[in-house]
XYZ file of C-alpha atoms in Angstrom:
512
model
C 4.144 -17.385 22.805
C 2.965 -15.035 25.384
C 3.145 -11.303 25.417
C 2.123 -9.426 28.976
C 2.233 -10.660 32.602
C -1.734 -11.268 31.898
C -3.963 -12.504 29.813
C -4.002 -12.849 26.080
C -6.781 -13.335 23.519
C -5.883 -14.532 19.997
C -9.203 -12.918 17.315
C -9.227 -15.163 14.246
C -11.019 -14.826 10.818
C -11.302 -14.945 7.303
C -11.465 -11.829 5.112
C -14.443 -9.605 5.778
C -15.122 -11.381 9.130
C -14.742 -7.983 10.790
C -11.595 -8.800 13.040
C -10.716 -4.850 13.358
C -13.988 -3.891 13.846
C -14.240 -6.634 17.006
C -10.623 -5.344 18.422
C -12.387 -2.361 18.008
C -15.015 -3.022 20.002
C -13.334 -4.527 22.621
C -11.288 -1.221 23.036
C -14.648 0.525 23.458
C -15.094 -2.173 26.238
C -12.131 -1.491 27.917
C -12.808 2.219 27.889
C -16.621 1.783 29.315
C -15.409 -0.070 32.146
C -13.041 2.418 33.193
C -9.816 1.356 31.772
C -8.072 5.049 31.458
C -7.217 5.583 27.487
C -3.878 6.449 28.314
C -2.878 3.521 29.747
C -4.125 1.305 26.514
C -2.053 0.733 23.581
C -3.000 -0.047 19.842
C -0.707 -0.955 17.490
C -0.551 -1.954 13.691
C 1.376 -3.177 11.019
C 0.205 -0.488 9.270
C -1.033 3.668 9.514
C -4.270 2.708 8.178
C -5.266 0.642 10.909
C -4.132 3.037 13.936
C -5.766 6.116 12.306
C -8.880 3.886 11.903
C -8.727 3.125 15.766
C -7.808 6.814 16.616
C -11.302 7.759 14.862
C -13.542 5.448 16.050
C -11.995 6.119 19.290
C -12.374 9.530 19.932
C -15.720 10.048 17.484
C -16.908 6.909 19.894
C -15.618 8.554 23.551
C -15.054 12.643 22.461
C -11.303 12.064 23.290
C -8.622 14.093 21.041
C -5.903 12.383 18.921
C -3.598 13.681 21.677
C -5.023 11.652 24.294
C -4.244 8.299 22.656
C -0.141 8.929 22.924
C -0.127 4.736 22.601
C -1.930 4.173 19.358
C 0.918 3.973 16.948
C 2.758 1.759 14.502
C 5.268 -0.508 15.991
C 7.961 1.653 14.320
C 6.495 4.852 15.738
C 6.216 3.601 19.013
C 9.890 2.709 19.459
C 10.831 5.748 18.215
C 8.693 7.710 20.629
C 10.363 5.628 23.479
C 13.686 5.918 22.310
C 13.149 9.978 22.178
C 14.681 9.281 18.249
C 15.106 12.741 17.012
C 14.814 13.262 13.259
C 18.484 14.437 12.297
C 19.590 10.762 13.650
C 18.240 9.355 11.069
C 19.755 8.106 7.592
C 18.935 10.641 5.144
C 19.040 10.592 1.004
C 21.796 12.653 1.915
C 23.683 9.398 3.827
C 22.551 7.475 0.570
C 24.157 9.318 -1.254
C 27.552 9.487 0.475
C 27.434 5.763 0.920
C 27.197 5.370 -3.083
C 29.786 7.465 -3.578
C 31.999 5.634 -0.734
C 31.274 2.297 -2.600
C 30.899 3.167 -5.825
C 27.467 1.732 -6.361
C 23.933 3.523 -6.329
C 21.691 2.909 -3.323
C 18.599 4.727 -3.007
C 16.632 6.359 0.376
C 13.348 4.475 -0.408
C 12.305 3.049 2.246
C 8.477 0.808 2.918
C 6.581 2.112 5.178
C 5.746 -0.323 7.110
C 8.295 -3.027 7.020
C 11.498 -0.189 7.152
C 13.170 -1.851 4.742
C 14.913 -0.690 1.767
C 12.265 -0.692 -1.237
C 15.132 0.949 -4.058
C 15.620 -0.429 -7.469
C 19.254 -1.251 -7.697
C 21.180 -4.136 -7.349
C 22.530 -2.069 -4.226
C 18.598 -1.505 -3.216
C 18.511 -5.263 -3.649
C 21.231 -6.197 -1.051
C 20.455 -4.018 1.593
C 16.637 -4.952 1.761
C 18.499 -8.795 2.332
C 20.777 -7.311 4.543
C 17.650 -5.827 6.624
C 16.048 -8.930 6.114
C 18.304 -10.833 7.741
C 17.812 -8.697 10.940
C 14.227 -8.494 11.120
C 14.214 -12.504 11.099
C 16.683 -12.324 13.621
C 18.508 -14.711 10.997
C 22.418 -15.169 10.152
C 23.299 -13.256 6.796
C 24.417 -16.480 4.799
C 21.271 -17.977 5.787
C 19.323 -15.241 4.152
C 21.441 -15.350 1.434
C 21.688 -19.010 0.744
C 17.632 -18.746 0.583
C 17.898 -16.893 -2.777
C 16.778 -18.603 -5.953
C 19.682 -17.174 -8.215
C 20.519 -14.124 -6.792
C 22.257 -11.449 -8.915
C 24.947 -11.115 -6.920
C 27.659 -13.136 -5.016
C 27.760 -13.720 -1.314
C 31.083 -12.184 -0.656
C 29.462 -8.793 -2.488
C 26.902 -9.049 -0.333
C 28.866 -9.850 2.394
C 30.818 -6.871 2.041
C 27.930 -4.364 1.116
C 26.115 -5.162 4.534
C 29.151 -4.954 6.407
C 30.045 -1.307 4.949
C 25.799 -0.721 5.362
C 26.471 -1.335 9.123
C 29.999 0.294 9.243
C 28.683 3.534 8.094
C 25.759 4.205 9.996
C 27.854 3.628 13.063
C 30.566 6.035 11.966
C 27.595 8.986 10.792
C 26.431 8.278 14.111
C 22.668 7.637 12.263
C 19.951 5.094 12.618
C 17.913 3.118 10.160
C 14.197 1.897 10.900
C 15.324 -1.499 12.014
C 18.269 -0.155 14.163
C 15.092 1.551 15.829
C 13.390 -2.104 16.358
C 16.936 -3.693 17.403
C 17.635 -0.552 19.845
C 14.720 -0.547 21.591
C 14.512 -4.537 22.081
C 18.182 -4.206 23.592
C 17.740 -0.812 26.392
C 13.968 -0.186 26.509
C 11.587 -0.842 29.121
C 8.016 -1.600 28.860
C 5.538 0.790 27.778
C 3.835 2.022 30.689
C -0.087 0.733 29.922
C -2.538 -2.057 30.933
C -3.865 -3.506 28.035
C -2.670 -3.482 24.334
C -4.603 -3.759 21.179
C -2.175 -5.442 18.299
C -4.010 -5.771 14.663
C -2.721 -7.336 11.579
C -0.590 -9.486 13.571
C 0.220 -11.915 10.845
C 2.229 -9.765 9.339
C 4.728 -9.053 12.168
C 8.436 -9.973 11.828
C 10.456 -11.893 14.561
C 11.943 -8.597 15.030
C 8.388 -6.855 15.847
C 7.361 -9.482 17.606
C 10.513 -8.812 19.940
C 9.717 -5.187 20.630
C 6.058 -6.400 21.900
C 7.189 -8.485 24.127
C 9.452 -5.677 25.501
C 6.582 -3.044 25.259
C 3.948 -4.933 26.961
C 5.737 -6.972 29.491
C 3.448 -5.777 32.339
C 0.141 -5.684 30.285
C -2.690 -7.362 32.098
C -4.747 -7.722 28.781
C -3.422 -8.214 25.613
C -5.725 -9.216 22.255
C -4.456 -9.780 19.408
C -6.130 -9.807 16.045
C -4.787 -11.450 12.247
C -5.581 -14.492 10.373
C -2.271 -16.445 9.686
C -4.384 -17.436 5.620
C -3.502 -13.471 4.939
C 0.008 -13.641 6.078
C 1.578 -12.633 3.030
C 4.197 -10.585 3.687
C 7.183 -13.596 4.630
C 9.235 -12.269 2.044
C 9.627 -9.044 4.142
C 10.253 -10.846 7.222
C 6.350 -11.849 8.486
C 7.061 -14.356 11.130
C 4.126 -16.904 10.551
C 5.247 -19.777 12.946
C 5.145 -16.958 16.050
C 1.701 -15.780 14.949
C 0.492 -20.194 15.153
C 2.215 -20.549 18.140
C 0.362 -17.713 20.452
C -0.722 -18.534 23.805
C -4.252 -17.517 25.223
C -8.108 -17.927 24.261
C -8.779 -18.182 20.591
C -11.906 -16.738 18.970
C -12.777 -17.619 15.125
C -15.394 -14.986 13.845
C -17.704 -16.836 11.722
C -19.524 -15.193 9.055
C -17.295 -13.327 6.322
C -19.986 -10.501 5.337
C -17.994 -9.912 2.121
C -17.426 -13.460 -0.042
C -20.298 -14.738 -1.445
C -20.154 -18.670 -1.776
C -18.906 -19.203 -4.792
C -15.701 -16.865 -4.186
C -15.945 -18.400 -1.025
C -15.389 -21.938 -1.976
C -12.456 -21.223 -4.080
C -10.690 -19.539 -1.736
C -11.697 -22.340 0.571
C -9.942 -25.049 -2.043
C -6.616 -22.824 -1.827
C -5.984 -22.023 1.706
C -6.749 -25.749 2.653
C -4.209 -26.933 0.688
C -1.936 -25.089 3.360
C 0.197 -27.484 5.465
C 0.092 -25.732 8.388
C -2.192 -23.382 9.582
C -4.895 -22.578 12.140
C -8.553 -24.178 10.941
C -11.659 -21.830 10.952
C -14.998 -22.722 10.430
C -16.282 -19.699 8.575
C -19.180 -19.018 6.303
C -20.160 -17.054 3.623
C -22.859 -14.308 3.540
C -25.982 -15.515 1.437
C -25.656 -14.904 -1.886
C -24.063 -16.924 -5.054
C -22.152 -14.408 -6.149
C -20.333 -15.185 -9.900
C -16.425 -16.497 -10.846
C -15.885 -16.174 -14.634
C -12.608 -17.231 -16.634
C -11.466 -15.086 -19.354
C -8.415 -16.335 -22.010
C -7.969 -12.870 -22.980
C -7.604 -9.892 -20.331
C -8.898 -7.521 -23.244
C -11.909 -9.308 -23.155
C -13.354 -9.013 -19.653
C -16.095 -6.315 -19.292
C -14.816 -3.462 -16.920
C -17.607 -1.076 -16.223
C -17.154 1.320 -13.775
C -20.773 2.006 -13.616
C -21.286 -1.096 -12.529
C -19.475 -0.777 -8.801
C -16.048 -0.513 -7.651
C -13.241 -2.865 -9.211
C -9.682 -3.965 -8.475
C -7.549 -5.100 -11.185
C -4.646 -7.442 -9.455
C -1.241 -8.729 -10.839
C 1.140 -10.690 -8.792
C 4.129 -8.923 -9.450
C 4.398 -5.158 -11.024
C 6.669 -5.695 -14.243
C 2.444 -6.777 -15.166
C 1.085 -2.937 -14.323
C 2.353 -1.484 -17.683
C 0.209 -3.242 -20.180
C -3.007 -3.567 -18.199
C -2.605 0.584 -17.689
C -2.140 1.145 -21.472
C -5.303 -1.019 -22.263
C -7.447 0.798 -19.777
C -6.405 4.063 -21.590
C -6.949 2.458 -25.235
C -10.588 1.527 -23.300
C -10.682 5.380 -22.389
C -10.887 4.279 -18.391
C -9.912 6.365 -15.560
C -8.130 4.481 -12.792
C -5.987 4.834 -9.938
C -2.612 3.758 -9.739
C -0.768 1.495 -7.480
C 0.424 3.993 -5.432
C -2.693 6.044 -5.035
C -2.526 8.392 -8.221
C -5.088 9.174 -10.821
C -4.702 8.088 -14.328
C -5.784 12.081 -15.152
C -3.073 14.095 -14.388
C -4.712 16.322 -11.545
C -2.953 19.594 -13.098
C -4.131 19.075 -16.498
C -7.626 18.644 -15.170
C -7.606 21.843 -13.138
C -6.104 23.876 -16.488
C -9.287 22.633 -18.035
C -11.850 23.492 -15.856
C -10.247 27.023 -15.780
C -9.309 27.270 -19.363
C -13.078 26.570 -20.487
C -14.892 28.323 -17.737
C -12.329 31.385 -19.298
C -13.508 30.491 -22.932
C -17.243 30.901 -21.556
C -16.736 34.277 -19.977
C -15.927 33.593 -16.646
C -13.614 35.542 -13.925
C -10.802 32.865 -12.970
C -8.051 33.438 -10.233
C -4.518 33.886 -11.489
C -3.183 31.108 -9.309
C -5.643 29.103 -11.342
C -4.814 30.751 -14.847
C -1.059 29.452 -14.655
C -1.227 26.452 -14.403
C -3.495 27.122 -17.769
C -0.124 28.943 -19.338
C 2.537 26.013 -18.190
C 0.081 24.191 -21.301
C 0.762 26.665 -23.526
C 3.806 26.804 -26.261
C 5.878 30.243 -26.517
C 5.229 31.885 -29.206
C 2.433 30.196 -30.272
C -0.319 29.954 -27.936
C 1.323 32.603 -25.429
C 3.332 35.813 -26.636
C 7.563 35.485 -25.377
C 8.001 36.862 -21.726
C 4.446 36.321 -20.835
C 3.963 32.662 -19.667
C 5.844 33.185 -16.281
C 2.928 35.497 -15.468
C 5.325 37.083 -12.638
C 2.800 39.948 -12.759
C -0.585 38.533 -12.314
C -1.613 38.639 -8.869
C -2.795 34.593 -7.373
C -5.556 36.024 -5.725
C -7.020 39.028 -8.708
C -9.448 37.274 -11.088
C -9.197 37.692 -14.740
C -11.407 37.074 -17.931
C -10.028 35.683 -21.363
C -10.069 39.230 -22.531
C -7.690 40.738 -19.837
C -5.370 37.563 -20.481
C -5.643 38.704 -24.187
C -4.991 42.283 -23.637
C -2.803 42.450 -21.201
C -0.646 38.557 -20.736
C 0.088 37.781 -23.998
C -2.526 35.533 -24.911
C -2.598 33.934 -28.420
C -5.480 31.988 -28.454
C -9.259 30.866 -27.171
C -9.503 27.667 -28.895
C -10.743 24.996 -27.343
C -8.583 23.328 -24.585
C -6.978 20.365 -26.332
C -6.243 22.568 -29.460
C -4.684 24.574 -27.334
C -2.769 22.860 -24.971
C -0.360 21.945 -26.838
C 2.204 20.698 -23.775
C -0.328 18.336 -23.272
C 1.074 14.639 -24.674
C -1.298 13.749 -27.897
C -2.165 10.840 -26.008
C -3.271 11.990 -23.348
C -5.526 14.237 -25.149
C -6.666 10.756 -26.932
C -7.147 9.333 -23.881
C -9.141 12.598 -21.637
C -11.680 12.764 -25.149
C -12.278 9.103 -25.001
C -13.258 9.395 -21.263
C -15.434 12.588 -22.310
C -16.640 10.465 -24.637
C -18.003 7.091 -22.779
C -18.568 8.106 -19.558
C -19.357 12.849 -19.046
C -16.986 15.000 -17.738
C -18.203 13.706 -14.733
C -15.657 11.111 -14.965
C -13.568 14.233 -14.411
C -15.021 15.234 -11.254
C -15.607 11.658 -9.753
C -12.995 9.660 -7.520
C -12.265 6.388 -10.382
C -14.142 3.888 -9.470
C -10.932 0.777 -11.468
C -7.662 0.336 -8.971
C -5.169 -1.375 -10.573
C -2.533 -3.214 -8.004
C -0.651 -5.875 -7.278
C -2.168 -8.314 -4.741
C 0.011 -6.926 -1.997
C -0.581 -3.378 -2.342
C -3.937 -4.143 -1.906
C -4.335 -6.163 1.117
C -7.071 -4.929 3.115
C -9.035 -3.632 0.141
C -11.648 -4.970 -1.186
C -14.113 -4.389 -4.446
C -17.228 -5.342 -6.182
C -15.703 -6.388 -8.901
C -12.220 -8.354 -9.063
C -9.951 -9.203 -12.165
C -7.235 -11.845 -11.195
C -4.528 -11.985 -12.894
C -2.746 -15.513 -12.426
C 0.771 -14.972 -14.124
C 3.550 -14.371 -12.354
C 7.511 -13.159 -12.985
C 10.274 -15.532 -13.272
C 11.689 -15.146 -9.416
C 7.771 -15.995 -8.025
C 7.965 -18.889 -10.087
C 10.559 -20.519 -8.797
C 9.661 -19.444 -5.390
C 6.359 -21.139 -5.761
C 7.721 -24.169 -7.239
C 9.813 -24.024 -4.036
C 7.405 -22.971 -1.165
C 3.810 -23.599 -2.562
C 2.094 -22.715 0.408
C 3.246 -19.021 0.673
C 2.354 -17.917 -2.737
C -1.281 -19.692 -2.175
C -1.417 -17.561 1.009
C -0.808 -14.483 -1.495
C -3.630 -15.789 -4.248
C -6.176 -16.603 -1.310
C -6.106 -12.892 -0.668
C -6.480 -11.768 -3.859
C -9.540 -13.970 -4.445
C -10.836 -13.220 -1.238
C -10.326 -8.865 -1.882
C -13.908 -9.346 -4.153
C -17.547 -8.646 -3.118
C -19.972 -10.103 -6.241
C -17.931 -11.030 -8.852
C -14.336 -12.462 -9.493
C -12.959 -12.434 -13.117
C -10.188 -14.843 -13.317
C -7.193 -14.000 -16.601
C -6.401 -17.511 -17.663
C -2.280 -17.500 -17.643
C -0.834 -15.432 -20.707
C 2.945 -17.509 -19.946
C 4.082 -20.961 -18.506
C 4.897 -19.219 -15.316
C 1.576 -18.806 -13.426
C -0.394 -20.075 -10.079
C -2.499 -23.159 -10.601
C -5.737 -22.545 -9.218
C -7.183 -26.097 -7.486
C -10.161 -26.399 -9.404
């Protein structure tokens, strides 16, 4: 397949082969020679990526983020064209009115970069299909008929996605892939040269559509993505378009973050792909380390010891590895970006003990140390609203005393008593092992599944192999996808992998 009226170059590579960084520098090309920035386009499956070429861009040629109107996600880019204004969207609101017009609860949620519905409910459930079947470009029973035991019959789902489409129409609002399908049916092209499209593995039939609308007339188009790391065909990822692009290919071959022995596993999975497009890539120089461990309470996290990821397949898995890190007293980040230390809890601490050493603290500070306190015990009745104390005035424990009802000066986790008892367990043990610099300190554990992660990467990397019931029988039924899925979370590691032998009978079987 061919995208512009020019030509097209196809940049290949395995993990940590730098395939943004050499789209990157061909943009920098592009811009030397003269090519006027607001004639080039760069577009992403995801934010990350475009904000990534939007710095390097203008820290590289002094532009301003204003002067790169073209750098966008797909979805942003359509709905630039389309002059898409915000009310004409569906809303929670429109969620809501749709629930109550078929009795069922949908939610608003919504992935970012897919635009499909990402809601828990069985109603969540059929309208992501629903999408689905219009991102592949795909007839609704042939979707549906693709489902290993769905919980729920084709004529309900028939008759939800029919009422999905009927209402939108009557609200007169628009849904992210009635963006896609809107501008591939009245749009013209984009009016640029050359376009810049990364992470193109993961693009849908759909996406793919609206690029060959948008950069019809392009005279250059390169297009970077490694078809190993397409993981994302359960959301629509349209594999067989990425294999069958047109144009020059170039395979980057050193991957400057596997070692050899990570290497050659992920080596043994991906080639047991049918189809794919072959790379001869090496590894940096070093060994690098793979250890198994039967128990995932047994492997050695250290987070003074580098960065780690800790990766599940699926996220019913999240739960239990989260409570052991606490038992272990480690902070970590969440899936979706959190910290394991609530970030209000830490600031009433800070103030609270700076207070308990004599310090001046700002009342905007000092209430979020009262919404930890207990009326009536630790704060006198009427006081713990503070509507009197001034955000910006600073206060010592003695003012708080005298004049805002304070009770106590004990130490904070005797006296914050809103404060869960186990989270106080869990904030001493970190006090404990690691300083209240652990406090202060971005955590150095991640714990996600191996999709939330793609594109990160880690010193350290515990693998989790199990996987839930629906996976399973997906795998059983389309091996090659769900190796696609464990080749990236092998490949996300730096120096060492730890592999969790499988805790069920439903798990990935590593070729060994």
């Amino acid at each position: 397949m061919k995208i512009g009226m020019g030509e097209q170059r196809l940049i290949l590579g395995a993990p940590g082969c730098g395939k943004t960084t050499s789209l990157l520098k061909l943009l920098e090309q592009e811009i030397a020679f003269g090519s006027p920035v607001g004639r080039i386009a760069f577009v992403s499956f995801t934010r990350k990526a475009v904000q990534e070429a939007i710095s390097r861009t203008c820290q590289q040629f002094e532009y301003q983020k204003a002067d790169l109107h073209n750098f966008k996600t797909i979805h942003a880019l359509c709905y630039r064209e389309l002059a898409v204004k915000k009310n004409e969207l569906v809303t929670p609101a429109n969620m809501v009115e749709f629930s109550k017009v078929m009795r069922m609860p949908f939610s608003a949620n919504m992935d970012d970069s897919t635009g499909l519905a990402a809601g828990a409910t069985l109603g969540d459930e059929m309208l992501f299909y629903a999408s689905l079947a219009r991102v592949r470009r795909a007839p609704l029973e042939e979707v549906y008929q693709e489902l290993a035991q769905p919980a729920f019959t084709w004529h309900m789902f028939k008759q939800i996605a029919d009422a999905y489409d009927r209402y939108r129409q009557e609200a007169g609002v628009l849904d992210f892939t009635d963006i896609l399908e809107k501008f591939v049916a009245y749009s013209s092209p984009v009016n640029c040269d050359i376009a810049f499209i990364d992470e193109a593995q993961d693009l849908s039939t759909l996406q793919w559509e609206v690029l060959k609308v948008a950069f019809a007339h392009c005279r250059w188009v390169y297009i970077a993505g490694d078809d190993d790391q397409a993981i994302y065909s359960w959301s629509g990822a349209d594999i067989k378009t990425f294999l069958a692009l047109e144009g020059e290919k170039e395979v980057l071959g050193i991957s400057h973050r596997m070692p050899r022995s990570i290497f050659d596993l992920s080596q043994r999975i991906i080639k047991q792909v049918s189809h794919r497009y072959e790379k001869a890539v090496v590894p940096r120089n070093e060994e690098g380390s793979i250890e198994f461990h039967n128990d995932p309470d047994s492997i050695p996290i250290d987070p003074s010891k580098g960065s780690w990821l800790i990766l599940v397949r699926n996220t019913y898995a999240l739960s239990n590895i989260e409570k052991n890190l606490r038992l272990m007293g480690i902070p970590y980040i969440r899936r979706h970006g959190s910290w394991s230390v609530n970030q209000t809890h830490l600031q009433a601490i800070r103030c609270w003990e700076k207070l308990r050493k004599g310090h001046y603290q700002a009342g905007i500070a000092i209430k979020k140390v009262y919404e930890q306190f207990r009326v009536g015990h630790e704060v006198k009745r009427g006081f713990k609203s503070l509507s009197k104390m001034d955000d910006n005035t600073t206060y010592t424990m003695q003012e708080l005393i005298d004049n805002f009802g304070l009770l106590t000066n004990a130490i904070w986790h005797d006296a914050f008593k809103a404060i869960s008892s186990d989270d106080i367990e869990y904030y001493l043990s970190i006090l404990r092992i690691y300083g209240s610099e652990a406090f202060t300190s971005k955590p150095e554990v991640h714990v996600n599944t191996i999709h939330g992660v793609k594109g990160g990467e880690a010193e350290n990397v515990v693998l989790h192999l199990d996987q839930a019931r629906k996976t399973n029988l997906e795998y059983l039924a389309n091996p090659d996808a769900e190796r696609r899925v464990m080749y990236v979370g092998v490949t996300r590691a730096r120096r060492c992998l730890h592999i969790v032998q499988p805790q069920t009978n439903r798990f990935f079987q590593l070729p060994m």
